[in-house]
Short mmCIF file of C-alpha atoms and ligand atoms in Angstrom, two decimals:
data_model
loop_
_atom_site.label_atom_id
_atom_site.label_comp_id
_atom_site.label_asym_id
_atom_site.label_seq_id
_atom_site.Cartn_x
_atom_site.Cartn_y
_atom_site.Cartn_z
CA UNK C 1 108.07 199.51 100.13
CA UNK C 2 104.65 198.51 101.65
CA UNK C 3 103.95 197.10 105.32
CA UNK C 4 103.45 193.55 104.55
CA UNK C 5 103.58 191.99 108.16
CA UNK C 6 103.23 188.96 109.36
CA UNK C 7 105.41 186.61 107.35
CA UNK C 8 103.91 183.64 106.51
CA UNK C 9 104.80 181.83 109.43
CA UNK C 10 103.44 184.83 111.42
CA UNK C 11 106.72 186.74 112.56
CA UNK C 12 107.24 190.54 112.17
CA UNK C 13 110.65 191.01 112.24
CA UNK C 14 112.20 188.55 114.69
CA UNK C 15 108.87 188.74 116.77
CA UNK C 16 105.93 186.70 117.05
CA UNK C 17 105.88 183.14 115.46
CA UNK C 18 104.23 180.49 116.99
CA UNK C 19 105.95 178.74 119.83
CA UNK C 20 103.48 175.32 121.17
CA UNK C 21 103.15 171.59 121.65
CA UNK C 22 102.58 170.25 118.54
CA UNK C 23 98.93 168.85 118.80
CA UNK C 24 98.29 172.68 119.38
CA UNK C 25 100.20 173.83 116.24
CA UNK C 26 97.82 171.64 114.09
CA UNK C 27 95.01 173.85 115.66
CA UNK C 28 96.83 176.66 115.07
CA UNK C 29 97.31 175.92 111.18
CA UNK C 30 93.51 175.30 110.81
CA UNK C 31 92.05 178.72 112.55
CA UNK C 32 95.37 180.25 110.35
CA UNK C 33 93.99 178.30 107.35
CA UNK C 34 90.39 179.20 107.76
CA UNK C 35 91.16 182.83 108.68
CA UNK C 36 92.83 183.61 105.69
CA UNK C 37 89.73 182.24 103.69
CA UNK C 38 87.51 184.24 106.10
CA UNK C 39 89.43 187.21 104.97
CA UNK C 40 89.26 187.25 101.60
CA UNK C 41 85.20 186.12 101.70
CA UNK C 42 82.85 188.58 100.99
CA UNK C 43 80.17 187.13 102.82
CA UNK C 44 82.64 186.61 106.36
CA UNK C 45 83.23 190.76 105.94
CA UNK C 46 79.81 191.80 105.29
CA UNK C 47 78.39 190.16 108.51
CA UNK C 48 80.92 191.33 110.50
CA UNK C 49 80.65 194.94 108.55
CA UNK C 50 76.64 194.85 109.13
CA UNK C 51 77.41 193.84 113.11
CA UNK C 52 79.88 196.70 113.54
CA UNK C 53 77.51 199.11 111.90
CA UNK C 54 73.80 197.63 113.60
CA UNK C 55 74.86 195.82 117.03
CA UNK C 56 78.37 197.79 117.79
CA UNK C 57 76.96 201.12 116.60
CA UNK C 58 79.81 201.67 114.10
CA UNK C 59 81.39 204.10 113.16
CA UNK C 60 82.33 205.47 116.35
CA UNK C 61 82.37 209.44 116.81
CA UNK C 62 85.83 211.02 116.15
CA UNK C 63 85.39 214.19 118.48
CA UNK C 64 87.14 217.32 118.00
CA UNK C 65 87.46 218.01 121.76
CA UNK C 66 87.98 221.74 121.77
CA UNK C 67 88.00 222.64 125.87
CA UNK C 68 91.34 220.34 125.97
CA UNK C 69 92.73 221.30 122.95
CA UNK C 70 92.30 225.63 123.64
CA UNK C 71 93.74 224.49 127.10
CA UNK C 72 96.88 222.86 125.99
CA UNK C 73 97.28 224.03 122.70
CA UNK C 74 96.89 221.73 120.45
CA UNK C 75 94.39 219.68 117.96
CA UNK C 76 92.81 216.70 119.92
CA UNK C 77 90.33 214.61 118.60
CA UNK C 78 88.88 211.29 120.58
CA UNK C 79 88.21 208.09 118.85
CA UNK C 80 85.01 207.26 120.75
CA UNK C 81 85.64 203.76 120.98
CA UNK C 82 84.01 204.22 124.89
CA UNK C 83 80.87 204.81 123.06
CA UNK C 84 80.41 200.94 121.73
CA UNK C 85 78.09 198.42 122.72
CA UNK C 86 79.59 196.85 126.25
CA UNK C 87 81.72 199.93 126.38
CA UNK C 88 85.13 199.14 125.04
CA UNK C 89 86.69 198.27 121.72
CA UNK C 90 86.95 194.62 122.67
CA UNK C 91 83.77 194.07 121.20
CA UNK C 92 85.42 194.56 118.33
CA UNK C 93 87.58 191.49 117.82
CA UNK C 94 85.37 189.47 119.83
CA UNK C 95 82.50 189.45 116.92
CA UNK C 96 85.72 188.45 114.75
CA UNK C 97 86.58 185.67 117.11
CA UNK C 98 83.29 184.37 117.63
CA UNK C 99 82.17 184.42 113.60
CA UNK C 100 85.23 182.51 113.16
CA UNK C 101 84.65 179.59 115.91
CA UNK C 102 81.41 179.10 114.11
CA UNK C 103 83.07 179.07 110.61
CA UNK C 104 85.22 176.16 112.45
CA UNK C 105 82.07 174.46 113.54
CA UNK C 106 83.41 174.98 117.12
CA UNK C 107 80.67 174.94 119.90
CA UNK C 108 82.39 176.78 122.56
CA UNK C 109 84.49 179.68 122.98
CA UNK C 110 86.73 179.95 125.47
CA UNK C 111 89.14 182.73 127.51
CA UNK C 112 90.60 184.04 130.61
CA UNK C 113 89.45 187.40 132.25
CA UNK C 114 91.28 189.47 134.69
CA UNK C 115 88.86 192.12 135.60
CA UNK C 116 86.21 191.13 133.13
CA UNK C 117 86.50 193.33 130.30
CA UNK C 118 87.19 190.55 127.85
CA UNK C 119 85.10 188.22 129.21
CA UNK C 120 82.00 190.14 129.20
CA UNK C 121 82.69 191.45 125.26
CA UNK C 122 83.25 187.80 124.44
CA UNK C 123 80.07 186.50 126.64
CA UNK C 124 78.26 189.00 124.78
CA UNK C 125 79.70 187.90 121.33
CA UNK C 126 78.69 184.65 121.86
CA UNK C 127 75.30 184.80 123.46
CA UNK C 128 74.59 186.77 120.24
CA UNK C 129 75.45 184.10 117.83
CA UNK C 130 74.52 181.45 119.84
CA UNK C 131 77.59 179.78 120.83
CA UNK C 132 78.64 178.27 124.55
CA UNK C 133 81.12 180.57 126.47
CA UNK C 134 83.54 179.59 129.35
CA UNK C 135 85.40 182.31 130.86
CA UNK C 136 88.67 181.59 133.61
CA UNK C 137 88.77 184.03 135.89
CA UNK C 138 91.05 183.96 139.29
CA UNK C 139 89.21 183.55 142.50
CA UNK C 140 90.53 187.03 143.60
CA UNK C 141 89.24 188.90 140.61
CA UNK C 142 86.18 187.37 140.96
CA UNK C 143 85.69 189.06 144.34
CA UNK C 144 86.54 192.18 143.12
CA UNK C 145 85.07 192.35 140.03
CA UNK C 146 81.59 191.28 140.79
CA UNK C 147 79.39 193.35 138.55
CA UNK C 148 81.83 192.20 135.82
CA UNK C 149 80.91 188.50 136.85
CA UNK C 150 77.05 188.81 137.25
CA UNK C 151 77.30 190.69 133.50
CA UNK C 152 78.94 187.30 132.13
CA UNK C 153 76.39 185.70 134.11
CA UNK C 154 73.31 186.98 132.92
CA UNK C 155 74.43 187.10 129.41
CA UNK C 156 74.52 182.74 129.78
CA UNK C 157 78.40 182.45 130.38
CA UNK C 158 80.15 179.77 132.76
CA UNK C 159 82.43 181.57 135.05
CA UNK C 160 84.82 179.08 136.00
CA UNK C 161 86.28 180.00 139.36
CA UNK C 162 90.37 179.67 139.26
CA UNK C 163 91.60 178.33 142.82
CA UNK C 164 95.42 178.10 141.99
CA UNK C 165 98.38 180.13 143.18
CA UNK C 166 97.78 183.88 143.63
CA UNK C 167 94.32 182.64 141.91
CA UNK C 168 94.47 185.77 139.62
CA UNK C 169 95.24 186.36 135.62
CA UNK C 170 97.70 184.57 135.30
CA UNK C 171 96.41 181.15 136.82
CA UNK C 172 93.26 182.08 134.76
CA UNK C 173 95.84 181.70 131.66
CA UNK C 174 97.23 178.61 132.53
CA UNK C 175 94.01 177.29 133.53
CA UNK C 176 92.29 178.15 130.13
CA UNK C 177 95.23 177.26 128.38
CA UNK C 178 95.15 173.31 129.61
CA UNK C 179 91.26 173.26 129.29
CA UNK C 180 91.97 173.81 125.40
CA UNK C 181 94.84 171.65 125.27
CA UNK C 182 92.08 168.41 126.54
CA UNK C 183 89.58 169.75 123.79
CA UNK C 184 91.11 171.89 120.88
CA UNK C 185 88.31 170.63 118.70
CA UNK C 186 85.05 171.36 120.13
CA UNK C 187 86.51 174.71 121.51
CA UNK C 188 88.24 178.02 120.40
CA UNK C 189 90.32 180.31 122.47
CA UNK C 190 89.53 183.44 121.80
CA UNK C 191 92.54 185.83 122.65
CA UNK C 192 91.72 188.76 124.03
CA UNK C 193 94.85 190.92 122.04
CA UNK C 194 97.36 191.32 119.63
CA UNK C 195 99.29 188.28 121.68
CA UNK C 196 99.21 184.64 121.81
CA UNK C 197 100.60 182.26 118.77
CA UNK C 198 99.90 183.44 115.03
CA UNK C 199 97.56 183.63 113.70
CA UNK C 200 96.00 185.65 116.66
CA UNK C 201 98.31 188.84 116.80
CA UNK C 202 97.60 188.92 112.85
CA UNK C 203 93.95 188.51 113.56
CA UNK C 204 93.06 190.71 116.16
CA UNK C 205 95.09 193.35 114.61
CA UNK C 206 93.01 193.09 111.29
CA UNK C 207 89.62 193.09 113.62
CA UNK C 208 90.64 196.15 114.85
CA UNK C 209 91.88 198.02 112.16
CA UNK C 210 88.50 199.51 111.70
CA UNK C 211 89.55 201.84 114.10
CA UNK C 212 91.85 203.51 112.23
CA UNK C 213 90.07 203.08 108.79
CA UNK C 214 87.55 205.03 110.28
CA UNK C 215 89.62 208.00 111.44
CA UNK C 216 91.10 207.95 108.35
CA UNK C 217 88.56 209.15 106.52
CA UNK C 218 86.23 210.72 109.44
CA UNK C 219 89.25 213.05 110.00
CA UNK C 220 89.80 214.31 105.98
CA UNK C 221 86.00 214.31 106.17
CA UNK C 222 86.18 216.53 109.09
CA UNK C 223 89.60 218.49 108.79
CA UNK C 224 89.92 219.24 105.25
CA UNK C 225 93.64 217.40 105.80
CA UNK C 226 94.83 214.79 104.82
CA UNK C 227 96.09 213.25 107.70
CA UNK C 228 96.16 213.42 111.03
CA UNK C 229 100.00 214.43 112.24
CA UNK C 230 100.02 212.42 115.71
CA UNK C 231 98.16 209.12 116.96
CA UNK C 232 98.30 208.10 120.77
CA UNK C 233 96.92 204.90 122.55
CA UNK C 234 97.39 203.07 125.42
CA UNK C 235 99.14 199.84 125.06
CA UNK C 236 98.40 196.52 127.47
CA UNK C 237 98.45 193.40 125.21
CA UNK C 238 98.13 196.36 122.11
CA UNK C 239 95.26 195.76 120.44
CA UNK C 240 93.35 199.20 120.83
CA UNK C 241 96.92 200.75 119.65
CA UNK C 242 97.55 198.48 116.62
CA UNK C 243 93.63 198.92 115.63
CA UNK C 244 94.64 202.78 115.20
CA UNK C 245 98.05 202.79 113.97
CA UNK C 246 98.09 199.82 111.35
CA UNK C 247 96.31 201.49 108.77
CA UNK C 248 98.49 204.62 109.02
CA UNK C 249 101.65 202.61 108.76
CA UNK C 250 102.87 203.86 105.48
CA UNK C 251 101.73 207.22 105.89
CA UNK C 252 105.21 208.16 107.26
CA UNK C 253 103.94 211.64 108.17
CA UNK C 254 102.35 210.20 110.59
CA UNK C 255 104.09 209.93 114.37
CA UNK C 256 102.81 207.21 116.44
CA UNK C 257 102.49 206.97 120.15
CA UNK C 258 102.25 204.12 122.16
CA UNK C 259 101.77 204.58 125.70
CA UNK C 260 102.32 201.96 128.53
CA UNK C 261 101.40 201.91 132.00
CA UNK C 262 104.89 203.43 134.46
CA UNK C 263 102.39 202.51 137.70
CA UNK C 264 103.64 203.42 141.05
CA UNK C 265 107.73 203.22 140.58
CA UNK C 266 110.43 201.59 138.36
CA UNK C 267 111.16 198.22 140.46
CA UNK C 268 110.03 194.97 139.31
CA UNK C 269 106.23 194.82 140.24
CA UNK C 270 105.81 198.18 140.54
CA UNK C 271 104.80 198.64 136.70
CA UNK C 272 104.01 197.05 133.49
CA UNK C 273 106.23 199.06 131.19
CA UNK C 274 107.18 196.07 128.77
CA UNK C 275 109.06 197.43 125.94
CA UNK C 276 110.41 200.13 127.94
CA UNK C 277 112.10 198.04 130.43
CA UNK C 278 111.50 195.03 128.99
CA UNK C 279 113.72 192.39 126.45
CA UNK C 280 113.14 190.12 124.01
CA UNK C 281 111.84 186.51 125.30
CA UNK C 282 108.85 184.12 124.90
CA UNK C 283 105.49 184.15 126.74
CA UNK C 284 102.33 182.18 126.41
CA UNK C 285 103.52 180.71 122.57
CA UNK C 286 105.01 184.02 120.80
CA UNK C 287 108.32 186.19 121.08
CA UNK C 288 107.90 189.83 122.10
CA UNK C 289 109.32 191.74 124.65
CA UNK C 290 108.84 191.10 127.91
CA UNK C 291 109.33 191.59 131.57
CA UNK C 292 111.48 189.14 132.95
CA UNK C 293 113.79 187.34 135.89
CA UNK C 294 117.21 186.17 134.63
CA UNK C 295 115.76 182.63 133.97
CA UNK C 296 113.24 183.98 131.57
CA UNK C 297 110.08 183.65 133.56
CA UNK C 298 107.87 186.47 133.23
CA UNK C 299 108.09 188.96 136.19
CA UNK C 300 104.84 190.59 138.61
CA UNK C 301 103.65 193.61 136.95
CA UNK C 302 101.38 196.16 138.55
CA UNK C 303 99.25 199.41 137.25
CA UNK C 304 96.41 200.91 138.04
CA UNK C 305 94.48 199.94 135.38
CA UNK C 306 94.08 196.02 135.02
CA UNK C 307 93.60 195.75 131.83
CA UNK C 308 97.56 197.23 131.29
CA UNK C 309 99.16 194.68 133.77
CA UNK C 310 100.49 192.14 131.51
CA UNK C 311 104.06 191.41 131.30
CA UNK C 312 104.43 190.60 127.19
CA UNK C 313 102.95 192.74 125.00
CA UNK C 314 102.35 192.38 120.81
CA UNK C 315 104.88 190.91 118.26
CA UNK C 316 104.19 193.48 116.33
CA UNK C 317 104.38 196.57 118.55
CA UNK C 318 108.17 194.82 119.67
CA UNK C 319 108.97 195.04 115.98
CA UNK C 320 107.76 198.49 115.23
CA UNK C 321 109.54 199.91 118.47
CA UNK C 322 112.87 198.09 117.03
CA UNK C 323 112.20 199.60 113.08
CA UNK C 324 111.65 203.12 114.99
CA UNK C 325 108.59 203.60 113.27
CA UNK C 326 106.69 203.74 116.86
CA UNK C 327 107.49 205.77 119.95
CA UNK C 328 106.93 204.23 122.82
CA UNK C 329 106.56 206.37 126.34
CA UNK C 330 105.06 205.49 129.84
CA UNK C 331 102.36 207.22 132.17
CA UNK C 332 102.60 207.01 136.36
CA UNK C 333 99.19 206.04 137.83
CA UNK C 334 98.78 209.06 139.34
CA UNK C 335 99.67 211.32 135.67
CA UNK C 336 96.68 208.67 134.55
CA UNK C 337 94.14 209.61 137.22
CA UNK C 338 94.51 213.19 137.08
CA UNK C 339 93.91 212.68 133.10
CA UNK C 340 90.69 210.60 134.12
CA UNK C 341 89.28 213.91 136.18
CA UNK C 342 90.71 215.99 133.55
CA UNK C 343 88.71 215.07 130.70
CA UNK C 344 85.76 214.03 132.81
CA UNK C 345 85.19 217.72 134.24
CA UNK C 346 86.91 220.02 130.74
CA UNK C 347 84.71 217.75 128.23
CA UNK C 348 81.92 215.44 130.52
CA UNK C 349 83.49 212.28 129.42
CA UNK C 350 84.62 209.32 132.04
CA UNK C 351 87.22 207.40 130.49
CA UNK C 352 88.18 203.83 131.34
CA UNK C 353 91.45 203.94 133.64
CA UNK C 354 93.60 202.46 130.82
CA UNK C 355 92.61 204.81 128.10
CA UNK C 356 93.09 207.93 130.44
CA UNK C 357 96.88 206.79 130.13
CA UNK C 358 96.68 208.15 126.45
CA UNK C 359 94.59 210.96 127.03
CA UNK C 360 97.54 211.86 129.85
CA UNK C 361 100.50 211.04 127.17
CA UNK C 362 98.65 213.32 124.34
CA UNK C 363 98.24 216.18 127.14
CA UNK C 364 102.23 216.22 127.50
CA UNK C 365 102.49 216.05 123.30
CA UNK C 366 100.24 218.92 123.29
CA UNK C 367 102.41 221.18 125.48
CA UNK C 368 105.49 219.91 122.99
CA UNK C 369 103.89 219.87 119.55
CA UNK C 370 101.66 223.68 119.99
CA UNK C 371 99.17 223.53 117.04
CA UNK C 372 99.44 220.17 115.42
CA UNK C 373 96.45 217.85 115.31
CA UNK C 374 96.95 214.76 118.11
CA UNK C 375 94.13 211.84 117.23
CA UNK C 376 93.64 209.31 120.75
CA UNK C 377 91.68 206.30 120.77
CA UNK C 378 89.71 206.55 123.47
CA UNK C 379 89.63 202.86 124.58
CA UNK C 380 86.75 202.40 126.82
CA UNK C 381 84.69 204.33 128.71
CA UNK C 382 85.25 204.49 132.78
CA UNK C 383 81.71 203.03 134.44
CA UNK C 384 83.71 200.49 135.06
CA UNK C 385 86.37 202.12 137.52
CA UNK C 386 84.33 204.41 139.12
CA UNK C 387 84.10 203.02 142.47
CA UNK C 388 87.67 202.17 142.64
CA UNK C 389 88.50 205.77 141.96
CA UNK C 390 86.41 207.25 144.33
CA UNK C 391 87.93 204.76 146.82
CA UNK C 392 90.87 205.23 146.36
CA UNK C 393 91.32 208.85 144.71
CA UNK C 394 88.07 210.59 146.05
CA UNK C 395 89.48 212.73 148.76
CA UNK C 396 92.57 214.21 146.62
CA UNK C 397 89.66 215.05 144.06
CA UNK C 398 87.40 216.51 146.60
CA UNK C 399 84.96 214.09 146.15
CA UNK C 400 83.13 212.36 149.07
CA UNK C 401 80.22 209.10 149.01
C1 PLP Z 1 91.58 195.69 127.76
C2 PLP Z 1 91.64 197.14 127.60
C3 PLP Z 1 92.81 197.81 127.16
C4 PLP Z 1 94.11 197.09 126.95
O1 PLP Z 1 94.12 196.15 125.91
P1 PLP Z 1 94.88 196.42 124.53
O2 PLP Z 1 94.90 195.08 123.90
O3 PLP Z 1 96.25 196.93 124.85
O4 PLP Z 1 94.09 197.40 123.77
C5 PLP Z 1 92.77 199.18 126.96
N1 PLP Z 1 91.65 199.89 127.19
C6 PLP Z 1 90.51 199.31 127.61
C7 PLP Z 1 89.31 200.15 127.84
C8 PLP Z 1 90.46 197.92 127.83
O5 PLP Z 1 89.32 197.35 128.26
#
């Protein structure tokens, strides 16, 4: 039988769904009515085909990286998604997001930001196609993350300062979250993964899926096989890791990895392992697993990588960890930096701290699986972390300012 997930009222298995105040649900059923229009028009997919192509620089690379692979003995190939315009594969849904808000005749979009990667893909979405952008973003982050904030800046966005509790992302939610509630009509939120109420996990999934479309066929292209025998990404929210594995669900050859962030220890707040330690409950509108006190209310989370710290994570990676048809395994911080000066010194790419957890997890899959062909989506590049790295790593690395 063929993958045919979400149901219609956006649940994959008993995950998902869509769980708001009803003057939001009426919202909800108009982006979920448009959408499905927007899919099925040829004119919605060839703009955002010619974007991916001209302004993203689509396809990205699929690199055979052959230092790592001779070193730990098996195939790896890199999905260069580090090599896209702004740097990530955010970009990706955010052209998606944005294209749609204009279909709606919205004016504005809208999100939070914890260290800025979403908020500067989305700024730069929508100073392209010339809509307003308002990005949350906890007073904290904004002190740490400056060159983040300046980008959203000088690409025309409002930054709106968050001055609430520990005035970080999750204030920047709940903040975001009641400036669409006043104005749901003028304004979209654009989510920044496969989370939130349906239609979004659907949505951002389907964005994304160009991902793996691509290394579908760059990989027979490039292989002479048919397909590739192991996938690995990181998973935060998911959305990098259901871009790659959802159009490789029914090839059940293929084993899937997703890999989430163990941080510093297994106590609450000491990681952001979600479906490994996680169970089923409800956060910001959808059911998924999740990190969690005995009332329900999510728990602190910590990694090293910001954009992994979320305590939820997608409907639809919950359901394919419960149907077995994706493994899901966690990296320490410290396996994930020594990945990050791994593959920086054996094949002269920096990747982003998240995405180095994958490159870690396919490093240990290597050692198990001698000779089979390992695909990872390399998330984002690491410009980004450098600083913090060399801060906080330099001197175990050798490296001095
Ligand atoms: C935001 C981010 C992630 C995590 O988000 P997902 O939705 O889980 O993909 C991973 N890698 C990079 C580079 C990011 O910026």
């Amino acid at each position: 039988m063929k993958y045919n997930l979400p149901d219609e009222n956006g649940f994959f298995g008993e995950y998902g769904g869509s769980f708001i105040p009803e003057e939001l649900q009426k919202i909800m059923n108009e982006i979920n009515v448009e959408y499905n229009k927007a899919r099925k028009d040829p004119e919605f997919q060839k703009e955002l085909a010619y974007l991916y192509q001209h302004y993203v620089g689509r396809p990205s690379p699929l690199f055979h990286a052959q230092n790592l692979s001779k070193k730990y003995g098996a195939e790896i190939y890199l999905k260069r998604e580090d090599l896209n315009h702004t740097g990530a594969h955010k970009i990706n849904h955010c052209l998606g997001e944005v294209l749609l808000a204009k279909r709606l005749g919205k004016k504005k979009v809208i999100a939070e930001t914890g260290a800025g990667q979403h908020g500067v893909a989305l700024a730069t979405a929508a100073a392209l196609l010339g809509l307003e952008c308002d990005i949350y973003m906890g007073e904290v982050d904004i002190a740490k993350e400056q060159p983040n904030v300046i980008r959203m800046k000088i690409l025309g966005t409002t930054v709106v300062p968050v001055k609430s509790g520990q005035r970080t992302l999750k204030e920047a939610v709940d903040e975001c979250f009641d400036a669409y509630v006043k104005d749901p009509v003028t304004q979209l939120y654009a989510i920044g993964s496969v989370v939130g109420p349906h239609p979004f996990p659907q949505m951002v999934r389907d964005f994304q899926s160009v991902v793996g479309t691509e290394v579908k066929s760059q990989f027979k292209t490039q292989t002479g096989q048919a397909l590739p025998q192991n996938l690995v990404a990181c998973v935060g929210g998911g959305s990098n890791a259901m871009g790659l594995f959802y159009p490789f669900i029914d090839d059940t050859s293929v084993n899937m990895y997703g890999v989430e962030p163990a941080g510093r220890g297994t106590a609450v707040g000491d990681h952001a392992s979600t479906i490994t330690y996680g169970k089923p409950g409800i956060i910001h509108g959808f059911k998924c697993y999740l990190l969690q006190d005995e009332n329900g209310a999510p728990s602190s989370v910590y990694s090293v990588a910001s954009g992994l710290d979320y305590p939820g994570v997608g409907p639809e990676h919950s359901n394919l960890k419960d149907i077995g048809r994706v493994n899901y395994f966690n990296i320490t911080d410290k396996e994930a930096i020594d990945a990050f000066f791994e593959l920086s010194r054996i094949e002269g790419i920096i990747p982003a701290i998240e995405s180095s957890h994958a490159v870690a997890y396919a490093i240990k899959l290597a050692k198990q699986k001698p000779g089979e062909s390992i695909v990872v989506n390399l998330s984002g590049r690491g410009d980004k972390d450098i600083d913090f790295v060399i801060d906080n790593y330099g001197k175990q690395y050798g490296i001095h300012r």
